[in-house]
mmCIF file of C-alpha atoms in Angstrom:
data_model
loop_
_atom_site.group_PDB
_atom_site.id
_atom_site.type_symbol
_atom_site.label_atom_id
_atom_site.label_comp_id
_atom_site.label_asym_id
_atom_site.label_seq_id
_atom_site.Cartn_x
_atom_site.Cartn_y
_atom_site.Cartn_z
ATOM 1 C CA MET I 1 14.881 -6.022 18.156
ATOM 2 C CA THR I 2 14.142 -3.972 15.461
ATOM 3 C CA VAL I 3 11.836 -2.161 12.941
ATOM 4 C CA VAL I 4 11.462 -4.503 9.711
ATOM 5 C CA GLY I 5 8.200 -3.441 8.028
ATOM 6 C CA PRO I 6 5.805 -0.839 8.026
ATOM 7 C CA PHE I 7 3.687 1.329 10.796
ATOM 8 C CA GLY I 8 6.809 1.192 13.250
ATOM 9 C CA LEU I 9 6.731 -3.039 12.920
ATOM 10 C CA SER I 10 9.263 -4.415 14.901
ATOM 11 C CA VAL I 11 9.984 -8.123 16.585
ATOM 12 C CA ARG I 12 11.198 -9.713 19.178
ATOM 13 C CA ASP I 13 13.395 -12.180 18.015
ATOM 14 C CA GLN I 14 16.462 -12.236 16.192
ATOM 15 C CA ALA I 15 15.696 -15.990 13.692
ATOM 16 C CA LEU I 16 12.335 -14.091 12.703
ATOM 17 C CA GLU I 17 13.853 -10.873 12.042
ATOM 18 C CA ALA I 18 15.997 -12.541 10.213
ATOM 19 C CA ASP I 19 14.011 -14.730 8.198
ATOM 20 C CA VAL I 20 11.071 -11.132 7.266
ATOM 21 C CA GLN I 21 14.557 -9.314 6.291
ATOM 22 C CA ALA I 22 15.928 -12.091 3.957
ATOM 23 C CA GLY I 23 12.435 -12.561 2.266
ATOM 24 C CA LEU I 24 11.255 -9.105 1.677
ATOM 25 C CA ALA I 25 15.369 -8.562 0.212
ATOM 26 C CA ALA I 26 13.828 -10.979 -2.335
ATOM 27 C CA VAL I 27 10.762 -10.162 -3.007
ATOM 28 C CA GLU I 28 12.478 -7.056 -3.829
ATOM 29 C CA GLU I 29 14.915 -9.108 -6.094
ATOM 30 C CA GLY I 30 11.705 -11.578 -7.730
ATOM 31 C CA LEU I 31 9.857 -7.660 -8.369
ATOM 32 C CA LEU I 32 12.806 -5.852 -9.858
ATOM 33 C CA GLU I 33 12.742 -9.319 -12.106
ATOM 34 C CA ALA I 34 8.991 -9.502 -12.360
ATOM 35 C CA THR I 35 8.704 -5.936 -14.263
ATOM 36 C CA LYS I 36 11.806 -6.897 -17.078
ATOM 37 C CA SER I 37 10.352 -6.679 -20.515
ATOM 38 C CA GLY I 38 12.373 -6.892 -23.919
ATOM 39 C CA VAL I 39 10.561 -4.032 -24.551
ATOM 40 C CA PRO I 40 13.113 -0.797 -22.373
ATOM 41 C CA PHE I 41 10.123 1.458 -22.651
ATOM 42 C CA ILE I 42 7.231 -1.686 -21.000
ATOM 43 C CA THR I 43 10.222 -2.126 -18.072
ATOM 44 C CA GLU I 44 10.803 1.418 -17.144
ATOM 45 C CA ALA I 45 7.694 2.424 -17.381
ATOM 46 C CA ALA I 46 6.466 -1.237 -15.466
ATOM 47 C CA GLN I 47 9.565 -0.526 -13.659
ATOM 48 C CA HIS I 48 8.976 3.002 -11.843
ATOM 49 C CA LEU I 49 6.732 2.256 -8.798
ATOM 50 C CA VAL I 50 8.436 -0.590 -7.833
ATOM 51 C CA GLN I 51 11.840 1.931 -7.426
ATOM 52 C CA ALA I 52 9.009 4.678 -6.059
ATOM 53 C CA GLY I 53 9.287 2.287 -3.182
ATOM 54 C CA GLY I 54 6.412 1.562 -1.232
ATOM 55 C CA LYS I 55 6.102 -0.152 2.086
ATOM 56 C CA ARG I 56 5.709 -3.445 0.963
ATOM 57 C CA PHE I 57 2.888 -4.111 3.338
ATOM 58 C CA ARG I 58 1.765 -7.313 1.369
ATOM 59 C CA PRO I 59 5.144 -9.175 0.941
ATOM 60 C CA LEU I 60 5.318 -8.933 4.811
ATOM 61 C CA LEU I 61 2.403 -10.246 5.834
ATOM 62 C CA VAL I 62 3.334 -13.836 3.644
ATOM 63 C CA MET I 63 6.465 -13.541 5.657
ATOM 64 C CA LEU I 64 4.920 -13.155 8.910
ATOM 65 C CA ALA I 65 2.174 -15.832 7.517
ATOM 66 C CA ALA I 66 5.161 -17.863 6.906
ATOM 67 C CA GLN I 67 5.795 -18.713 10.080
ATOM 68 C CA PHE I 68 3.423 -20.776 11.477
ATOM 69 C CA GLY I 69 4.941 -23.600 9.088
ATOM 70 C CA ASP I 70 8.008 -23.742 6.689
ATOM 71 C CA PRO I 71 9.209 -19.666 6.268
ATOM 72 C CA TYR I 72 11.844 -21.266 3.741
ATOM 73 C CA ALA I 73 9.578 -23.587 1.338
ATOM 74 C CA PRO I 74 10.431 -22.706 -1.838
ATOM 75 C CA GLY I 75 6.623 -21.007 -2.890
ATOM 76 C CA VAL I 76 6.249 -17.761 -0.266
ATOM 77 C CA VAL I 77 8.542 -14.685 -1.784
ATOM 78 C CA PRO I 78 7.527 -15.907 -5.123
ATOM 79 C CA SER I 79 3.312 -15.731 -3.525
ATOM 80 C CA ALA I 80 4.497 -12.536 -1.887
ATOM 81 C CA VAL I 81 5.447 -10.881 -5.639
ATOM 82 C CA VAL I 82 2.332 -12.144 -6.936
ATOM 83 C CA VAL I 83 0.318 -9.658 -3.771
ATOM 84 C CA GLU I 84 2.160 -7.014 -4.556
ATOM 85 C CA LEU I 85 2.159 -7.207 -7.717
ATOM 86 C CA THR I 86 -1.341 -7.121 -7.631
ATOM 87 C CA HIS I 87 -1.233 -4.318 -5.866
ATOM 88 C CA LEU I 88 1.331 -2.103 -8.055
ATOM 89 C CA ALA I 89 -1.097 -3.436 -11.146
ATOM 90 C CA THR I 90 -3.974 -1.444 -9.351
ATOM 91 C CA LEU I 91 -1.770 1.371 -7.932
ATOM 92 C CA TYR I 92 -2.002 2.118 -11.444
ATOM 93 C CA HIS I 93 -5.714 1.908 -13.091
ATOM 94 C CA ASP I 94 -6.583 3.624 -9.603
ATOM 95 C CA ASP I 95 -4.830 6.975 -10.436
ATOM 96 C CA ILE I 96 -6.372 7.074 -13.871
ATOM 97 C CA MET I 97 -9.534 7.385 -12.341
ATOM 98 C CA ASP I 98 -8.577 9.056 -9.176
ATOM 99 C CA GLU I 99 -7.061 11.592 -12.396
ATOM 100 C CA ALA I 100 -4.404 11.308 -9.705
ATOM 101 C CA GLU I 101 -0.853 12.842 -10.535
ATOM 102 C CA VAL I 102 1.495 11.731 -7.596
ATOM 103 C CA ARG I 103 2.145 8.756 -6.494
ATOM 104 C CA ARG I 104 4.758 8.259 -3.789
ATOM 105 C CA GLY I 105 6.371 10.959 -4.335
ATOM 106 C CA VAL I 106 7.097 10.659 -7.983
ATOM 107 C CA ASP I 107 4.777 11.290 -10.544
ATOM 108 C CA SER I 108 2.248 8.465 -11.258
ATOM 109 C CA ALA I 109 2.244 6.984 -14.278
ATOM 110 C CA ASN I 110 -0.745 8.833 -16.138
ATOM 111 C CA ALA I 111 0.108 11.924 -15.215
ATOM 112 C CA ARG I 112 3.989 10.826 -17.333
ATOM 113 C CA TRP I 113 3.125 8.645 -19.726
ATOM 114 C CA GLY I 114 -1.029 9.463 -20.561
ATOM 115 C CA ASN I 115 -4.220 6.591 -19.323
ATOM 116 C CA SER I 116 -3.236 4.367 -22.357
ATOM 117 C CA VAL I 117 0.585 3.599 -21.134
ATOM 118 C CA ALA I 118 -1.066 3.404 -17.943
ATOM 119 C CA VAL I 119 -3.615 1.281 -17.706
ATOM 120 C CA LEU I 120 -1.406 -1.515 -20.198
ATOM 121 C CA THR I 121 1.328 -1.487 -17.954
ATOM 122 C CA GLY I 122 -1.233 -1.841 -15.094
ATOM 123 C CA ASP I 123 -2.214 -5.191 -17.143
ATOM 124 C CA PHE I 124 1.564 -5.992 -17.801
ATOM 125 C CA LEU I 125 1.708 -6.673 -14.256
ATOM 126 C CA PHE I 126 -1.796 -8.907 -13.999
ATOM 127 C CA SER I 127 -0.124 -10.627 -16.973
ATOM 128 C CA ARG I 128 3.707 -11.828 -14.744
ATOM 129 C CA ALA I 129 1.878 -12.670 -11.399
ATOM 130 C CA SER I 130 -0.368 -14.179 -13.404
ATOM 131 C CA ARG I 131 2.645 -15.943 -15.577
ATOM 132 C CA ILE I 132 4.659 -15.985 -12.222
ATOM 133 C CA LEU I 133 1.392 -18.303 -10.414
ATOM 134 C CA ALA I 134 0.870 -20.593 -12.769
ATOM 135 C CA ASP I 135 4.130 -21.860 -11.420
ATOM 136 C CA LEU I 136 2.457 -22.322 -8.000
ATOM 137 C CA GLY I 137 -0.008 -24.580 -8.297
ATOM 138 C CA PRO I 138 -4.263 -24.554 -10.060
ATOM 139 C CA GLU I 139 -5.686 -23.636 -5.841
ATOM 140 C CA ALA I 140 -3.352 -20.439 -5.976
ATOM 141 C CA VAL I 141 -4.107 -19.648 -9.140
ATOM 142 C CA ARG I 142 -8.302 -20.221 -8.370
ATOM 143 C CA ILE I 143 -7.163 -17.287 -4.400
ATOM 144 C CA GLN I 144 -5.784 -15.248 -6.675
ATOM 145 C CA ALA I 145 -8.952 -15.537 -9.757
ATOM 146 C CA GLU I 146 -11.530 -14.648 -6.985
ATOM 147 C CA ALA I 147 -9.473 -12.270 -5.022
ATOM 148 C CA PHE I 148 -9.275 -10.155 -7.198
ATOM 149 C CA GLU I 149 -13.364 -10.937 -8.389
ATOM 150 C CA ARG I 150 -13.779 -8.900 -4.932
ATOM 151 C CA LEU I 151 -11.766 -5.873 -5.204
ATOM 152 C CA VAL I 152 -12.629 -5.983 -8.509
ATOM 153 C CA THR I 153 -16.619 -5.880 -7.600
ATOM 154 C CA GLY I 154 -15.342 -3.598 -4.885
ATOM 155 C CA GLN I 155 -14.266 -0.301 -7.485
ATOM 156 C CA ILE I 156 -17.041 -1.471 -9.451
ATOM 157 C CA LEU I 157 -19.527 -0.457 -6.265
ATOM 158 C CA GLU I 158 -17.182 2.399 -5.121
ATOM 159 C CA THR I 159 -18.318 3.936 -8.078
ATOM 160 C CA ALA I 160 -21.639 2.979 -9.201
ATOM 161 C CA GLY I 161 -22.014 4.165 -5.175
ATOM 162 C CA PRO I 162 -24.909 2.780 -2.855
ATOM 163 C CA ARG I 163 -28.056 1.585 -4.386
ATOM 164 C CA ASP I 164 -31.292 3.263 -3.158
ATOM 165 C CA GLY I 165 -32.812 2.182 0.311
ATOM 166 C CA ARG I 166 -28.934 0.849 1.055
ATOM 167 C CA ASP I 167 -27.141 2.487 4.473
ATOM 168 C CA PRO I 168 -24.113 4.253 3.008
ATOM 169 C CA ILE I 169 -21.967 2.981 5.256
ATOM 170 C CA GLU I 170 -22.577 -0.365 5.303
ATOM 171 C CA HIS I 171 -22.488 0.113 0.849
ATOM 172 C CA TYR I 172 -18.515 1.951 2.201
ATOM 173 C CA LEU I 173 -17.302 -1.038 4.764
ATOM 174 C CA ASP I 174 -18.462 -3.516 1.343
ATOM 175 C CA VAL I 175 -16.283 -1.676 -0.384
ATOM 176 C CA LEU I 176 -13.622 -2.400 1.820
ATOM 177 C CA GLU I 177 -13.642 -4.925 1.652
ATOM 178 C CA GLY I 178 -13.098 -6.089 -1.361
ATOM 179 C CA LYS I 179 -11.164 -3.172 -2.594
ATOM 180 C CA THR I 180 -8.256 -3.790 0.396
ATOM 181 C CA GLY I 181 -9.060 -6.867 2.199
ATOM 182 C CA SER I 182 -9.129 -8.970 -0.207
ATOM 183 C CA LEU I 183 -5.619 -8.831 -0.962
ATOM 184 C CA ILE I 184 -4.408 -9.043 2.324
ATOM 185 C CA ALA I 185 -6.185 -11.773 2.767
ATOM 186 C CA VAL I 186 -4.725 -13.475 0.336
ATOM 187 C CA SER I 187 -1.544 -11.797 1.759
ATOM 188 C CA MET I 188 -2.305 -14.332 4.849
ATOM 189 C CA ARG I 189 -3.534 -16.814 2.648
ATOM 190 C CA TYR I 190 -0.558 -17.603 0.372
ATOM 191 C CA GLY I 191 1.910 -16.920 3.416
ATOM 192 C CA ALA I 192 0.360 -20.143 5.518
ATOM 193 C CA MET I 193 -0.831 -21.900 2.792
ATOM 194 C CA MET I 194 2.574 -22.688 0.380
ATOM 195 C CA SER I 195 4.602 -23.183 3.866
ATOM 196 C CA GLY I 196 3.107 -25.878 4.861
ATOM 197 C CA ALA I 197 1.460 -25.416 8.053
ATOM 198 C CA ASP I 198 -2.572 -26.425 9.219
ATOM 199 C CA ASP I 199 -5.546 -25.679 7.392
ATOM 200 C CA ARG I 200 -6.924 -24.038 10.230
ATOM 201 C CA ILE I 201 -3.612 -21.653 10.214
ATOM 202 C CA VAL I 202 -4.313 -20.698 7.072
ATOM 203 C CA GLU I 203 -7.440 -20.951 7.734
ATOM 204 C CA THR I 204 -7.706 -18.229 11.068
ATOM 205 C CA LEU I 205 -5.210 -16.110 9.908
ATOM 206 C CA THR I 206 -6.688 -15.205 6.354
ATOM 207 C CA HIS I 207 -9.855 -14.094 8.545
ATOM 208 C CA TYR I 208 -7.137 -12.443 10.205
ATOM 209 C CA GLY I 209 -5.620 -10.220 6.900
ATOM 210 C CA GLU I 210 -9.250 -8.906 5.878
ATOM 211 C CA ARG I 211 -10.057 -7.640 8.830
ATOM 212 C CA LEU I 212 -7.175 -5.994 9.888
ATOM 213 C CA GLY I 213 -6.902 -4.279 5.809
ATOM 214 C CA ILE I 214 -10.097 -2.677 6.824
ATOM 215 C CA ALA I 215 -8.728 -1.862 9.747
ATOM 216 C CA PHE I 216 -6.119 0.305 7.909
ATOM 217 C CA GLN I 217 -7.597 1.916 5.408
ATOM 218 C CA LEU I 218 -10.470 2.845 8.036
ATOM 219 C CA ALA I 219 -7.291 4.603 10.052
ATOM 220 C CA ASP I 220 -6.178 6.357 6.347
ATOM 221 C CA ASP I 221 -9.668 7.830 6.736
ATOM 222 C CA VAL I 222 -9.148 9.091 10.284
ATOM 223 C CA LEU I 223 -5.368 10.233 9.598
ATOM 224 C CA ASP I 224 -6.620 12.394 6.567
ATOM 225 C CA ILE I 225 -8.209 14.706 8.713
ATOM 226 C CA ALA I 226 -7.328 13.610 12.441
ATOM 227 C CA SER I 227 -3.129 14.590 11.481
ATOM 228 C CA ASP I 228 -0.795 17.096 10.534
ATOM 229 C CA SER I 229 1.939 15.957 6.728
ATOM 230 C CA HIS I 230 4.250 14.840 9.150
ATOM 231 C CA GLU I 231 0.983 11.743 10.782
ATOM 232 C CA SER I 232 0.123 10.743 7.994
ATOM 233 C CA GLY I 233 2.505 10.971 4.830
ATOM 234 C CA LYS I 234 -0.069 12.608 2.512
ATOM 235 C CA THR I 235 -1.543 16.532 3.016
ATOM 236 C CA PRO I 236 -4.389 16.568 5.096
ATOM 237 C CA GLY I 237 -7.596 16.607 3.424
ATOM 238 C CA THR I 238 -6.414 15.336 0.538
ATOM 239 C CA ASP I 239 -9.339 12.625 0.376
ATOM 240 C CA LEU I 240 -11.214 15.314 1.381
ATOM 241 C CA ARG I 241 -10.552 17.378 -1.598
ATOM 242 C CA GLU I 242 -11.306 14.525 -4.283
ATOM 243 C CA GLY I 243 -14.190 14.138 -3.089
ATOM 244 C CA ILE I 244 -14.388 11.242 -1.419
ATOM 245 C CA ALA I 245 -16.283 10.274 1.458
ATOM 246 C CA THR I 246 -14.681 8.208 3.757
ATOM 247 C CA LEU I 247 -16.199 7.732 6.624
ATOM 248 C CA PRO I 248 -16.122 10.030 9.449
ATOM 249 C CA VAL I 249 -17.799 12.149 6.326
ATOM 250 C CA LEU I 250 -20.397 9.762 6.291
ATOM 251 C CA HIS I 251 -20.925 9.335 9.741
ATOM 252 C CA LEU I 252 -21.113 13.118 9.910
ATOM 253 C CA ARG I 253 -24.113 12.749 6.634
ATOM 254 C CA ALA I 254 -26.554 10.612 8.775
ATOM 255 C CA ARG I 255 -26.224 12.758 11.896
ATOM 256 C CA ALA I 256 -26.920 14.982 9.440
ATOM 257 C CA ALA I 257 -30.253 13.645 7.796
ATOM 258 C CA ALA I 258 -30.966 12.033 11.561
ATOM 259 C CA SER I 259 -30.471 15.515 13.640
ATOM 260 C CA GLY I 260 -31.519 17.702 10.969
ATOM 261 C CA LEU I 261 -28.613 20.414 13.289
ATOM 262 C CA PRO I 262 -27.997 23.654 11.022
ATOM 263 C CA GLU I 263 -24.805 22.871 11.920
ATOM 264 C CA ASP I 264 -24.316 19.594 10.622
ATOM 265 C CA GLN I 265 -26.702 20.941 8.156
ATOM 266 C CA GLU I 266 -23.877 23.273 7.238
ATOM 267 C CA LEU I 267 -21.117 21.302 7.195
ATOM 268 C CA CYS I 268 -21.907 18.899 5.021
ATOM 269 C CA ALA I 269 -22.845 21.919 2.788
ATOM 270 C CA MET I 270 -18.843 23.526 2.580
ATOM 271 C CA LEU I 271 -17.960 20.410 1.856
ATOM 272 C CA ASP I 272 -20.235 20.185 -1.159
ATOM 273 C CA GLY I 273 -18.313 22.818 -2.405
ATOM 274 C CA ASP I 274 -15.079 24.200 -3.630
ATOM 275 C CA LEU I 275 -12.229 22.034 -0.858
ATOM 276 C CA GLY I 276 -9.482 23.821 -3.798
ATOM 277 C CA ASP I 277 -9.699 26.495 -1.455
ATOM 278 C CA ASP I 278 -7.336 26.494 0.761
ATOM 279 C CA ALA I 279 -8.933 28.838 3.529
ATOM 280 C CA LEU I 280 -12.420 26.490 3.699
ATOM 281 C CA LEU I 281 -10.672 23.066 3.636
ATOM 282 C CA GLY I 282 -8.756 24.280 6.823
ATOM 283 C CA GLU I 283 -12.164 24.905 7.696
ATOM 284 C CA VAL I 284 -14.041 22.024 7.590
ATOM 285 C CA LEU I 285 -11.204 20.230 8.961
ATOM 286 C CA ARG I 286 -10.869 22.246 11.841
ATOM 287 C CA ARG I 287 -14.978 21.822 12.263
ATOM 288 C CA LEU I 288 -14.311 18.030 11.506
ATOM 289 C CA ARG I 289 -11.536 17.515 14.427
ATOM 290 C CA ALA I 290 -14.220 18.272 16.743
ATOM 291 C CA HIS I 291 -17.585 16.409 15.491
ATOM 292 C CA PRO I 292 -18.187 13.906 17.331
ATOM 293 C CA ALA I 293 -18.297 11.814 13.611
ATOM 294 C CA LEU I 294 -14.583 11.975 13.856
ATOM 295 C CA GLU I 295 -15.141 10.337 17.695
ATOM 296 C CA GLN I 296 -17.248 7.175 15.959
ATOM 297 C CA ALA I 297 -14.546 6.204 12.535
ATOM 298 C CA ARG I 298 -11.542 6.310 16.026
ATOM 299 C CA ARG I 299 -14.664 3.693 17.224
ATOM 300 C CA ASP I 300 -14.919 2.355 15.267
ATOM 301 C CA THR I 301 -11.948 1.632 13.327
ATOM 302 C CA ILE I 302 -10.269 0.034 16.668
ATOM 303 C CA ARG I 303 -13.061 -2.527 16.776
ATOM 304 C CA TYR I 304 -11.718 -3.631 12.892
ATOM 305 C CA ALA I 305 -8.424 -4.113 14.667
ATOM 306 C CA GLU I 306 -9.592 -5.497 18.254
ATOM 307 C CA GLU I 307 -11.599 -8.352 15.516
ATOM 308 C CA ALA I 308 -8.247 -9.153 13.688
ATOM 309 C CA ARG I 309 -6.670 -9.743 17.253
ATOM 310 C CA ALA I 310 -9.524 -12.464 18.235
ATOM 311 C CA THR I 311 -8.884 -13.583 15.419
ATOM 312 C CA LEU I 312 -5.638 -15.189 16.511
ATOM 313 C CA ALA I 313 -6.739 -16.552 20.201
ATOM 314 C CA PRO I 314 -6.200 -19.695 18.727
ATOM 315 C CA LEU I 315 -2.955 -19.517 17.507
ATOM 316 C CA PRO I 316 0.230 -21.067 18.923
ATOM 317 C CA GLU I 317 2.114 -18.548 21.452
ATOM 318 C CA CYS I 318 5.043 -17.132 18.797
ATOM 319 C CA PHE I 319 7.174 -14.677 17.875
ATOM 320 C CA ALA I 320 5.712 -14.197 14.385
ATOM 321 C CA LYS I 321 2.392 -13.950 16.713
ATOM 322 C CA GLN I 322 3.271 -11.143 19.070
ATOM 323 C CA ALA I 323 4.170 -9.549 15.187
ATOM 324 C CA LEU I 324 0.930 -9.849 14.162
ATOM 325 C CA GLU I 325 -0.820 -8.484 17.519
ATOM 326 C CA GLN I 326 1.482 -5.850 17.270
ATOM 327 C CA LEU I 327 0.169 -4.438 13.696
ATOM 328 C CA CYS I 328 -3.374 -4.615 15.083
ATOM 329 C CA ASP I 329 -1.931 -2.344 18.004
ATOM 330 C CA ALA I 330 -0.569 -0.117 15.277
ATOM 331 C CA VAL I 331 -3.987 0.238 13.294
ATOM 332 C CA VAL I 332 -4.870 1.579 17.248
ATOM 333 C CA HIS I 333 -1.946 4.099 17.159
ATOM 334 C CA ARG I 334 -2.971 5.656 13.903
ATOM 335 C CA ALA I 335 -6.371 6.214 14.544
ATOM 336 C CA GLY I 336 -5.877 8.380 17.494
#
């Protein structure tokens, strides 16, 4: 039983382990090949985040989904390269919007080369993903186009904020369905579709990916407040400091508006203050960790993870299904 992916995922079958490991190694080679350019500077910028590492969560899902058909089918690895290239491209663009200075333990592209180079590098990665897609057929292109539309729509909705009268929590979950759920759903769809799996299995795995993607993002929301840096891999309160209204914060604000409790109102005011002050951030984290809003966010996270697990019920019993169920367990564990 060897760990082969993020979040401590382990498999209980040597053949599945070998398939997944070989597939991920081939994806890594494909990423390096796809990010090469005749212009050395473009190669350096395009491979910047590839070489910085990452969990390769989406390619892992492609490999697991492919187990429900022929995992050696020729389109499986290229489709995994496509989803990871797309994900990497969005990171270049996200870092510009967030004015991030660090990504995956290295300087962000915008911090190193400026916004113009970073946005164009992201565009370069999108173009390379499209070139690979062209060889996978028109259906693969259509699926990617629809997912990308949803991804961008989610980002626009996040930037614009909820319209007047819209529940901010519902709005936030809609944002996550587009920004996070769409590409993870496509990872499952590509793996199953490229392997020649039955159409019903393709649809089942796609729905699983959608729910799982939201669950993992919500778990990150909880971890940003509840964990120490060793557990989460980043400094606690990073999202709070950047002014990102994650699910626990949205639950807090909703409770404050509904109850009018002075302690809730005070905590909301602290969140609106200068969280660049370490002492203030520490106090906010202490209070949020003890607040019912964090527990509510945990319950929401676990609900999405259990919804993802429930979608797997019609699938035939196999080691790949067990691995997908284990990813749901990982969400529950991460959310506490």
